[in-house]
XYZ file of N, CA and C in Angstrom:
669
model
N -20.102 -1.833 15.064
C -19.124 -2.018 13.996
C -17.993 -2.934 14.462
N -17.731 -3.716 13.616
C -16.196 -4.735 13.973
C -15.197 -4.281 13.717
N -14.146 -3.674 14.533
C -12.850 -3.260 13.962
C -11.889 -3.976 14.393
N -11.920 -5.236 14.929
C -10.787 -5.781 15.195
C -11.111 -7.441 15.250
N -10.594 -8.189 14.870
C -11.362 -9.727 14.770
C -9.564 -10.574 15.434
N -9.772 -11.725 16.682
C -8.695 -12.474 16.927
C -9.246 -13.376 16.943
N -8.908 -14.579 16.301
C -9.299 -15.758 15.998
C -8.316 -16.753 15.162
N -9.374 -17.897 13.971
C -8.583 -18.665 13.719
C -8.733 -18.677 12.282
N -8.145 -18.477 11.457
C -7.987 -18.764 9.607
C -8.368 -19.766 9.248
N -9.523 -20.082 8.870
C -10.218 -21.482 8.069
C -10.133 -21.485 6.863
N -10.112 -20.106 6.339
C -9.940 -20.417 4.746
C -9.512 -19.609 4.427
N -8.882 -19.713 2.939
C -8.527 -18.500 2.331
C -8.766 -18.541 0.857
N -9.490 -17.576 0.124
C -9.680 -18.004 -0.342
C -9.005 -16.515 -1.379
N -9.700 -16.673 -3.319
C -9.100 -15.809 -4.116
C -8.894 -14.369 -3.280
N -10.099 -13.854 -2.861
C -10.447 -12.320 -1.958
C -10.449 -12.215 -0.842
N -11.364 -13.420 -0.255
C -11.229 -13.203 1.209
C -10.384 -14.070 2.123
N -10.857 -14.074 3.352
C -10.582 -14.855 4.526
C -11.554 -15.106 5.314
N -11.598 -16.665 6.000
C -12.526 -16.866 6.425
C -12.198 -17.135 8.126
N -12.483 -16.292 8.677
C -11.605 -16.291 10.524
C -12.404 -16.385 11.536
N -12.398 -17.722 11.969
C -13.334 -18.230 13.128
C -13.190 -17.822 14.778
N -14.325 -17.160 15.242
C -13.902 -16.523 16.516
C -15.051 -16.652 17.507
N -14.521 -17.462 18.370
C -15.638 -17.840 18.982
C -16.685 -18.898 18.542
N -16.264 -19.483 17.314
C -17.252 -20.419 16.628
C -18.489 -20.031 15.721
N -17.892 -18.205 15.549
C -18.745 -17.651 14.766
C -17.314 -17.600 13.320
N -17.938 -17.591 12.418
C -16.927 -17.368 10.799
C -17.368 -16.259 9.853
N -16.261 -15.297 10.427
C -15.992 -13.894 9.782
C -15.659 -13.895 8.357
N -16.133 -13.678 7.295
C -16.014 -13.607 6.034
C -15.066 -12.076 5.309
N -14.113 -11.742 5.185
C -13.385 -10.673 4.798
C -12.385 -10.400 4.060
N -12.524 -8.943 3.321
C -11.944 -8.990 2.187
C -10.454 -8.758 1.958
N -9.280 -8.751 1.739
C -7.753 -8.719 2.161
C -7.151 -8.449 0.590
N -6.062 -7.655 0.843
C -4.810 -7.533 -0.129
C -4.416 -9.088 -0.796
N -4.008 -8.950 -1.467
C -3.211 -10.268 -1.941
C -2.194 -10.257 -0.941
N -1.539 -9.395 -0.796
C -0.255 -9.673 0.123
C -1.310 -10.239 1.532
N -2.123 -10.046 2.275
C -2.652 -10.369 3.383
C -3.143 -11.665 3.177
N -3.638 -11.661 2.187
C -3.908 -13.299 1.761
C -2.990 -14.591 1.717
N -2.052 -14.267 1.327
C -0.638 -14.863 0.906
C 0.284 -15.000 2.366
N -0.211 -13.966 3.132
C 0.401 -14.392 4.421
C -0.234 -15.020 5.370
N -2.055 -15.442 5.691
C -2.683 -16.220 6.203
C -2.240 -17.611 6.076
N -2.370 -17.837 7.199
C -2.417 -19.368 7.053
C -3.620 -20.337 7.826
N -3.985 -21.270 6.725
C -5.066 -21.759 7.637
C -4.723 -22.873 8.497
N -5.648 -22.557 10.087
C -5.564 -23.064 10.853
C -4.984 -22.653 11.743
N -3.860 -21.658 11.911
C -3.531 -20.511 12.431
C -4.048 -19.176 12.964
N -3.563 -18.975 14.315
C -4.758 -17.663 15.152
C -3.942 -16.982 14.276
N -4.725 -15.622 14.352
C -4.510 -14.179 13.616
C -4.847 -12.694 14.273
N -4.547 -11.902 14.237
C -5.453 -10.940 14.705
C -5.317 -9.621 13.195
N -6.567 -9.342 12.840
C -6.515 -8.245 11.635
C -6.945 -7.133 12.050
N -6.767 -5.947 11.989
C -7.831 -4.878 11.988
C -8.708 -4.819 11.052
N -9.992 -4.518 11.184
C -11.135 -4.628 10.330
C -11.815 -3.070 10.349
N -12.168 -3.097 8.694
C -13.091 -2.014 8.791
C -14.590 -2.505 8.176
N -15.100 -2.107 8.629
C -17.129 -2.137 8.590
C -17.766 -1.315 7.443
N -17.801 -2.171 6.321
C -18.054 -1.164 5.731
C -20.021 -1.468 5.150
N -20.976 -0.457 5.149
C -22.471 -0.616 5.565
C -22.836 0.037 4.454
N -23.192 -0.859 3.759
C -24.124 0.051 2.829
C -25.794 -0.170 2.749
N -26.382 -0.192 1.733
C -27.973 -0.319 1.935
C -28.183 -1.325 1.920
N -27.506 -2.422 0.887
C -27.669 -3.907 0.484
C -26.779 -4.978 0.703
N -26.168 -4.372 1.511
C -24.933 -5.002 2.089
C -23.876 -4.912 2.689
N -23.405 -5.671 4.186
C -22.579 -5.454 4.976
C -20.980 -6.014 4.570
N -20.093 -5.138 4.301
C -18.773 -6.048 4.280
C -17.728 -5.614 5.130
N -16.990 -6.470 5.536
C -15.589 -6.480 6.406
C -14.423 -6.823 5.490
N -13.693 -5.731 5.564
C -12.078 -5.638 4.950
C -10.976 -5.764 6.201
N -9.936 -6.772 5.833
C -9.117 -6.845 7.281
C -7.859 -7.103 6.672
N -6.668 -6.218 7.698
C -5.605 -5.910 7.132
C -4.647 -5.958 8.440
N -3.662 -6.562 8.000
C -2.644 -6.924 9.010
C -2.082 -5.848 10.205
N -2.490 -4.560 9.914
C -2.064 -3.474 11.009
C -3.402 -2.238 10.862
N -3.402 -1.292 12.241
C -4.204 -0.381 12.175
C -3.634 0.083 11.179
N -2.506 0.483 10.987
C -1.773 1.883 10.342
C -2.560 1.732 8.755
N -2.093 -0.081 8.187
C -3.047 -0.061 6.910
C -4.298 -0.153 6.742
N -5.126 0.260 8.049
C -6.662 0.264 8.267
C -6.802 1.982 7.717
N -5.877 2.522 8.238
C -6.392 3.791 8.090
C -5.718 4.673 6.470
N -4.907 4.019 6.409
C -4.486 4.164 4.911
C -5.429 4.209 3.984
N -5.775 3.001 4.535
C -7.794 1.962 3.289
C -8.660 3.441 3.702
N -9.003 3.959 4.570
C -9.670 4.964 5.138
C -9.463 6.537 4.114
N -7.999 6.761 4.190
C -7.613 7.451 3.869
C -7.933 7.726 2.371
N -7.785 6.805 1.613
C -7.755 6.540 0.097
C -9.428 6.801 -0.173
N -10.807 6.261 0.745
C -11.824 6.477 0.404
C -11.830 8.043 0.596
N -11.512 9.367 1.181
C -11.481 10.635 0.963
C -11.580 11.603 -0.187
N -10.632 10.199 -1.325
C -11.087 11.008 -2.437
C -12.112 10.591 -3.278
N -12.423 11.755 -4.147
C -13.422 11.393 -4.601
C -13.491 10.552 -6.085
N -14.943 9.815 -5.459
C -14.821 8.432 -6.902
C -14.149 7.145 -6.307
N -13.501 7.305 -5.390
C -12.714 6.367 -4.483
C -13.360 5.515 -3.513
N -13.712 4.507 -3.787
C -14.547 3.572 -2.486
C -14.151 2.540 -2.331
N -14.583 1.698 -1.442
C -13.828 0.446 -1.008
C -13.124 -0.399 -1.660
N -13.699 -0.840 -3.598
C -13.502 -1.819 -3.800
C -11.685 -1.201 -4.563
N -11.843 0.630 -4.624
C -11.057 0.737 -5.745
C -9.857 1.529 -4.787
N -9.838 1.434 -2.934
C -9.114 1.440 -2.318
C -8.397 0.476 -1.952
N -8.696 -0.902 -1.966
C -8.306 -1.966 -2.200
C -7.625 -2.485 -2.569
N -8.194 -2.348 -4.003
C -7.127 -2.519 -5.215
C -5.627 -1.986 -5.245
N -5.908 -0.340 -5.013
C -4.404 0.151 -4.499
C -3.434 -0.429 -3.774
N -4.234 -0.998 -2.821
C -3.331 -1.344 -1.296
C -2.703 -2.854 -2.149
N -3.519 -3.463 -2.909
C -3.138 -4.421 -3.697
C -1.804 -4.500 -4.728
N -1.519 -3.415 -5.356
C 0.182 -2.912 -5.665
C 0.482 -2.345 -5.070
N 0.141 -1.246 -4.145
C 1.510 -0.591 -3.320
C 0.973 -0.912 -2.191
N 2.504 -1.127 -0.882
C 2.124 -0.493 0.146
C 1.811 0.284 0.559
N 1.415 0.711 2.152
C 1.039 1.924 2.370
C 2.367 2.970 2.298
N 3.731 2.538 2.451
C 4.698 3.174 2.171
C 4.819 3.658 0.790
N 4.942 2.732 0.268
C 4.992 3.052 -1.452
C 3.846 3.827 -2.095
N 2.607 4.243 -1.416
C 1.628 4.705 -1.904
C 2.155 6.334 -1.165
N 2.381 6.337 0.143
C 3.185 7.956 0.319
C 3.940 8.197 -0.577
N 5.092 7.246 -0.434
C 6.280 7.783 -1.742
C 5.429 8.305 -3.326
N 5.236 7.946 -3.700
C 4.341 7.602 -4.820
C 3.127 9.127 -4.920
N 2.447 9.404 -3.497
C 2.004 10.851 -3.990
C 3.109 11.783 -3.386
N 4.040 11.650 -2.210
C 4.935 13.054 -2.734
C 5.635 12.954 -3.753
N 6.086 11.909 -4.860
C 7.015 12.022 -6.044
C 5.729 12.336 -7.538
N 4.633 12.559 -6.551
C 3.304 12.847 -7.678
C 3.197 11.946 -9.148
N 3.667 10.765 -8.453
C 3.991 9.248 -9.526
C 2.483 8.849 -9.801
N 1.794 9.233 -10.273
C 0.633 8.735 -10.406
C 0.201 7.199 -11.221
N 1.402 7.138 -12.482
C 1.436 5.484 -13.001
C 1.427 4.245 -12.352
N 2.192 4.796 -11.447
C 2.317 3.729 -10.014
C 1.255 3.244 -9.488
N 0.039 4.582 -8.656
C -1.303 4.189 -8.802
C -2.311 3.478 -9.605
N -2.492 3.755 -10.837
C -2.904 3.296 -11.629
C -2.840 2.036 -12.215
N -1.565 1.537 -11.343
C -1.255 -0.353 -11.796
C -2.686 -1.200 -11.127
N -3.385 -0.240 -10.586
C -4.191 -0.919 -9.395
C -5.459 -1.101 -10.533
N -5.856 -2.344 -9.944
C -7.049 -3.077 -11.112
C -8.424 -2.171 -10.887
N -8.524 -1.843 -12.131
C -9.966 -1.049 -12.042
C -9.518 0.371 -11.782
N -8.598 0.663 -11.735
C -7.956 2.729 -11.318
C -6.804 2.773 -12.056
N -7.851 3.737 -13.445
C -7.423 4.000 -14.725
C -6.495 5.823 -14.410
N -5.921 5.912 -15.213
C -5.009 7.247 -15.125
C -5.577 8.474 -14.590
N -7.033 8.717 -14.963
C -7.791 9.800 -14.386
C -7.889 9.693 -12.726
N -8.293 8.665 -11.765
C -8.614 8.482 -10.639
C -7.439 8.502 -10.162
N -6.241 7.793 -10.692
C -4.629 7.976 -9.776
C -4.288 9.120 -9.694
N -4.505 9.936 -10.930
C -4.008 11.203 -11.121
C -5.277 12.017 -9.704
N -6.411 11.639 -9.491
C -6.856 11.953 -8.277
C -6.281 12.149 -7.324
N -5.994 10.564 -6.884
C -5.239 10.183 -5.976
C -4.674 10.440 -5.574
N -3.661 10.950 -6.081
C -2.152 11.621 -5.838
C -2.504 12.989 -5.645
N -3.410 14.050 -6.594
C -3.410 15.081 -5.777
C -4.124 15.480 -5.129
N -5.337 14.832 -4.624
C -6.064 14.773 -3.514
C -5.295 14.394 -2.298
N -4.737 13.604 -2.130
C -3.762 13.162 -1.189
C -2.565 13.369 -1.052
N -1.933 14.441 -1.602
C -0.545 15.384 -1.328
C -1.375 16.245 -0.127
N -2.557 16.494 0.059
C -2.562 17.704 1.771
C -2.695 16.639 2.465
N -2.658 15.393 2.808
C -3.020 14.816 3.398
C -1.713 13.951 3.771
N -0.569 14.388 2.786
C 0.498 13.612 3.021
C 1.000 12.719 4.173
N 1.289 14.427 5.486
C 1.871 14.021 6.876
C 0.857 12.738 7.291
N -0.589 12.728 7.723
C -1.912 11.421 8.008
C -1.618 10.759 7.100
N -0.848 10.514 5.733
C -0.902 9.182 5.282
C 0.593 8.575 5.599
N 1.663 9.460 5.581
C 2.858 9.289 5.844
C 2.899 8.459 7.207
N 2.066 9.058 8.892
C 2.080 8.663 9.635
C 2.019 7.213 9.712
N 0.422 7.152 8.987
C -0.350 5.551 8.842
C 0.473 4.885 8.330
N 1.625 5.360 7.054
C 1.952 3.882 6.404
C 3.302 3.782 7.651
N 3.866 4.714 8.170
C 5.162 4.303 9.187
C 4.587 2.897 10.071
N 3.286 3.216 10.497
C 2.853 1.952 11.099
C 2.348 1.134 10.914
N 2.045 1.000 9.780
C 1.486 0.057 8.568
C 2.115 -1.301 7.838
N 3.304 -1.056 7.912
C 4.213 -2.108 7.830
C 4.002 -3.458 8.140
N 3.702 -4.435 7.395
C 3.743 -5.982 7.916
C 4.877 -6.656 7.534
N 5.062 -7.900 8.610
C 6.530 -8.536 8.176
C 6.360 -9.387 6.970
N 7.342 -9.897 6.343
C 7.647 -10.315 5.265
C 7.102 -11.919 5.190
N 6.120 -12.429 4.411
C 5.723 -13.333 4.659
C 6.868 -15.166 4.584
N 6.219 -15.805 5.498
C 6.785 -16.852 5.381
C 7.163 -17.682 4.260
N 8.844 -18.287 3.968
C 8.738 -19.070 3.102
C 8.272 -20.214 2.587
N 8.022 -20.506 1.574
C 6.282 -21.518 1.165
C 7.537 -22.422 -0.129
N 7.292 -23.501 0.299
C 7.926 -24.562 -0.695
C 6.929 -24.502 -2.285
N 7.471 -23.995 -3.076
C 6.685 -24.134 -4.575
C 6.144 -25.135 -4.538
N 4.576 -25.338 -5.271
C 4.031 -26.817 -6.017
C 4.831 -27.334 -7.009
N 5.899 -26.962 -7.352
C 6.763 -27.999 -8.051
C 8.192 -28.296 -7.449
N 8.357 -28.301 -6.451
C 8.935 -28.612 -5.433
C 10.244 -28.160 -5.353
N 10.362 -26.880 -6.131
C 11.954 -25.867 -6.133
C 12.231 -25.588 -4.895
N 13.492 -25.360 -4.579
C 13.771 -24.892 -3.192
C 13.422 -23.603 -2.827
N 12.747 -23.300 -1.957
C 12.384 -21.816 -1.989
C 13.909 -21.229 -1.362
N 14.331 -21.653 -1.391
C 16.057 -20.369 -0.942
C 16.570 -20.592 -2.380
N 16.476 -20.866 -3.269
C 16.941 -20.494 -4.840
C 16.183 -19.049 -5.219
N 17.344 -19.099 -5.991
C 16.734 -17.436 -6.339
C 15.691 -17.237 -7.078
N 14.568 -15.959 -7.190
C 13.923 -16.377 -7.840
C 14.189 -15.968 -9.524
N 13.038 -16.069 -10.277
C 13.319 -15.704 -11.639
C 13.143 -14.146 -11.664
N 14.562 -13.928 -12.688
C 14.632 -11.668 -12.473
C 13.059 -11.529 -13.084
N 12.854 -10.533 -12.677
C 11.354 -9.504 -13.012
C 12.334 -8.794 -13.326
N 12.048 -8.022 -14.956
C 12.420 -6.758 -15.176
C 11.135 -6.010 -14.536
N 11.508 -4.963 -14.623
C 10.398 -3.597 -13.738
C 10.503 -2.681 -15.188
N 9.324 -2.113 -14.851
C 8.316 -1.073 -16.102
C 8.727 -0.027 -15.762
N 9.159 0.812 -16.927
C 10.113 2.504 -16.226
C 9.338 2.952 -15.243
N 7.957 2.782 -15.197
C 7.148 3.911 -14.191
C 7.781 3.015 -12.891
N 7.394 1.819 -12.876
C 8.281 0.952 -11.247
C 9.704 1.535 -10.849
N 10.271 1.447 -11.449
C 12.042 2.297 -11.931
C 11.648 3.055 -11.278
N 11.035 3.766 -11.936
C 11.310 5.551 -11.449
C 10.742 6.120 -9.755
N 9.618 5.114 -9.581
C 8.583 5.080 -8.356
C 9.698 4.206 -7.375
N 11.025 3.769 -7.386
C 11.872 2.365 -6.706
C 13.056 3.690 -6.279
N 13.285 4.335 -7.316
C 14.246 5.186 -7.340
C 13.781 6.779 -6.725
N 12.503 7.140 -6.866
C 12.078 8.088 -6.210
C 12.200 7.838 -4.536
N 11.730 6.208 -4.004
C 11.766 5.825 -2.742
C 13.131 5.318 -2.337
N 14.394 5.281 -2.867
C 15.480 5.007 -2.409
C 15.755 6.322 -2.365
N 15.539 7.278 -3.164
C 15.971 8.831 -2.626
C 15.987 9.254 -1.508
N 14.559 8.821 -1.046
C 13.758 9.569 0.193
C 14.212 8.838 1.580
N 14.519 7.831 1.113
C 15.562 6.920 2.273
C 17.055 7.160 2.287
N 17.557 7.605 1.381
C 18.911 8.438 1.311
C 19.316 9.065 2.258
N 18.225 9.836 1.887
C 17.822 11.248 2.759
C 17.407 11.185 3.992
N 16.767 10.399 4.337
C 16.234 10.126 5.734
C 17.420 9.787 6.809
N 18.210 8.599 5.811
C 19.555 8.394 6.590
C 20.365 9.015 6.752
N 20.551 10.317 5.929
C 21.380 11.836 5.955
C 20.828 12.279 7.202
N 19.916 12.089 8.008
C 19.342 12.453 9.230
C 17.672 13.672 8.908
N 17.452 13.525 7.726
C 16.522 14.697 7.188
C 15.079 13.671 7.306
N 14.246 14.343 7.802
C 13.007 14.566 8.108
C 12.338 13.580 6.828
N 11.236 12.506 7.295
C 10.600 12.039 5.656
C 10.419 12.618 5.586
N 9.082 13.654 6.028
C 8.506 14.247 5.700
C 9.462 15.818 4.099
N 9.916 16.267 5.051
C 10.635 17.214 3.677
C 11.692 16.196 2.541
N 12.125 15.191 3.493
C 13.031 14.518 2.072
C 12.111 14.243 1.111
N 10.505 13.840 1.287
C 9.836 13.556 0.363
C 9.660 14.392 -0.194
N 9.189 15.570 0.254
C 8.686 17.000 -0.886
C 10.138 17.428 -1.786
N 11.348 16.934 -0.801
C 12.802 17.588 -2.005
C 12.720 16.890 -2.955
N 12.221 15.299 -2.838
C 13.002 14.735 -3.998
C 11.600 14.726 -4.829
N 10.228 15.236 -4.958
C 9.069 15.328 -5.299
C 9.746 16.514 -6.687
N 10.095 17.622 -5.521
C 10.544 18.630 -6.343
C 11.823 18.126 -6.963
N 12.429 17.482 -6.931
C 13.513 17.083 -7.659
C 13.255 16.169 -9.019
N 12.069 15.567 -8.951
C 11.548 14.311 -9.899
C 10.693 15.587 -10.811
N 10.326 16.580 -10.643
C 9.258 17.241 -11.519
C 10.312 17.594 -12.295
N 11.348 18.101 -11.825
C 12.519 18.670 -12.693
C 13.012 17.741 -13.499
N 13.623 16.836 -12.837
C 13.955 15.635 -13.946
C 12.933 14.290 -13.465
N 12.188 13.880 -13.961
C 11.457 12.461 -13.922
C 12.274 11.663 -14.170
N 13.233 11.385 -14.925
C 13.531 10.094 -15.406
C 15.162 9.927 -14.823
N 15.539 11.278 -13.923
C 17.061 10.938 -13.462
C 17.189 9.468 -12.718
N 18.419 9.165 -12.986
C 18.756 8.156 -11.643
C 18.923 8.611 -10.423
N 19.011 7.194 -9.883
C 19.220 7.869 -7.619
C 19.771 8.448 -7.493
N 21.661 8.550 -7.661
C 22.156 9.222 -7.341
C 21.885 11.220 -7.990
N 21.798 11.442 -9.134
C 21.365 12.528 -9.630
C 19.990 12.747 -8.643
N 19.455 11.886 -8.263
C 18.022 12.890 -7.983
C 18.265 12.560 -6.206
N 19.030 12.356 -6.198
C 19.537 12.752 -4.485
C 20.454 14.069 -4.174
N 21.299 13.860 -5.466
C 21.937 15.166 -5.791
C 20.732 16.510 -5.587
N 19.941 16.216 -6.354
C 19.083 17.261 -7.057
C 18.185 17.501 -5.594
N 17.910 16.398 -4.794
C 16.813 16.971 -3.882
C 18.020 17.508 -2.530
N 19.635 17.208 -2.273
C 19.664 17.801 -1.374
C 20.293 19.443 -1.671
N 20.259 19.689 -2.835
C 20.277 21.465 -3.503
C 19.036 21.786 -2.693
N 18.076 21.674 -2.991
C 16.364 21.767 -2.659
C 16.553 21.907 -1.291
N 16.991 21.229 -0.688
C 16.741 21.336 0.859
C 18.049 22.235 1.568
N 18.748 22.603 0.839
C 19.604 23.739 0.922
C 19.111 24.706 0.527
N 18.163 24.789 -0.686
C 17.855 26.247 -0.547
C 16.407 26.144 -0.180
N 16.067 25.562 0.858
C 15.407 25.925 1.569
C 14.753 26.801 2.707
């Protein structure tokens, strides 16, 4: 099995990457965000997972172990396989995908192409026991922020860009994860700041930060 490929970026293309090593060319499948940060002609190193089926061999490669095992993690549940673990990792990070099942945000999931409301709603509670192993993975999962890229119409990339409004479920999934970082910086544990402000969002879903920071450090007082 290949779990780790260092080499050189020849292509990139809509899905994959094409990473030459040794003068052999690794064909593999990547996040948009992993895509967007390749560059061709440039060494790389990805973690890769092997994935074997009857009719066909494919390699998925992702900028850190931590989001190797995330991708891992997500196939556990059921109905869940490569192409529709993927997809996930494709709107959220592996951070935002913890936040996201302890605030039991399941809309959030579901932005992911092809994982309709039934399978997120999986997702999320298949993967609340599994929290602490996914929590771990995404702490190390983290990739840096990709390089700035001059637009094809030749805007300055240090201009700002154009506002994105965000969709209440983004809101609420932005504001559930500034909670939990609140809290973290209060010196409190992710791990329980996530379950306070989880329990704090069931109570009110739609509060703002400050109210649902309010609300999760009651929770961890009467704990």
């Amino acid at each position: 099995m290949i779990g780790r490929l260092l080499g050189q970026v020849i292509a990139v293309e809509e899905e994959t990457l094409l990473i030459d090593v040794g003068g052999v060319g690794y064909e593999a499948f990547a996040t948009a965000r992993t895509l967007d940060r390749a560059e061709p002609g440039a060494e790389a190193t990805y973690a890769v997972e092997t994935v074997v089926r009857e009719d066909f061999i494919k390699l998925y490669a992702f900028p850190s172990e931590g989001e190797r095992k995330v991708f891992r993690i997500l196939q556990t549940v059921q109905g869940v396989g490569a192409k529709a673990a993927l997809a996930v990792l494709d709107v959220l990070s592996p951070a935002d995908l913890a936040d996201a099942v302890a605030a039991e945000d399941w809309a959030s999931v579901a932005r992911a192409k092809g994982v309709g409301k039934r399978i997120a709603e999986r997702i999320v509670g298949e993967l609340k026991s599994q929290l602490p192993a996914l929590s771990l993975a995404a702490a190390s999962g983290a990739a840096p922020p990709p390089p700035p890229k001059v637009a094809a119409n030749g805007r300055d990339p240090k201009a700002a860009p154009p506002k994105v409004v965000a969709s209440q479920s983004e809101e609420t999934a932005s504001a559930r994860a500034d909670a939990v970082s609140a809290l973290a910086n209060l010196g409190y544990e992710a791990g329980e700041a996530r379950r306070a402000v989880a329990k704090a969002a069931a109570e009110a879903p739609d509060a703002p930060l400050p109210d649902l920071v309010k609300a999760a450090l009651k929770e961890l007082a009467a704990a």
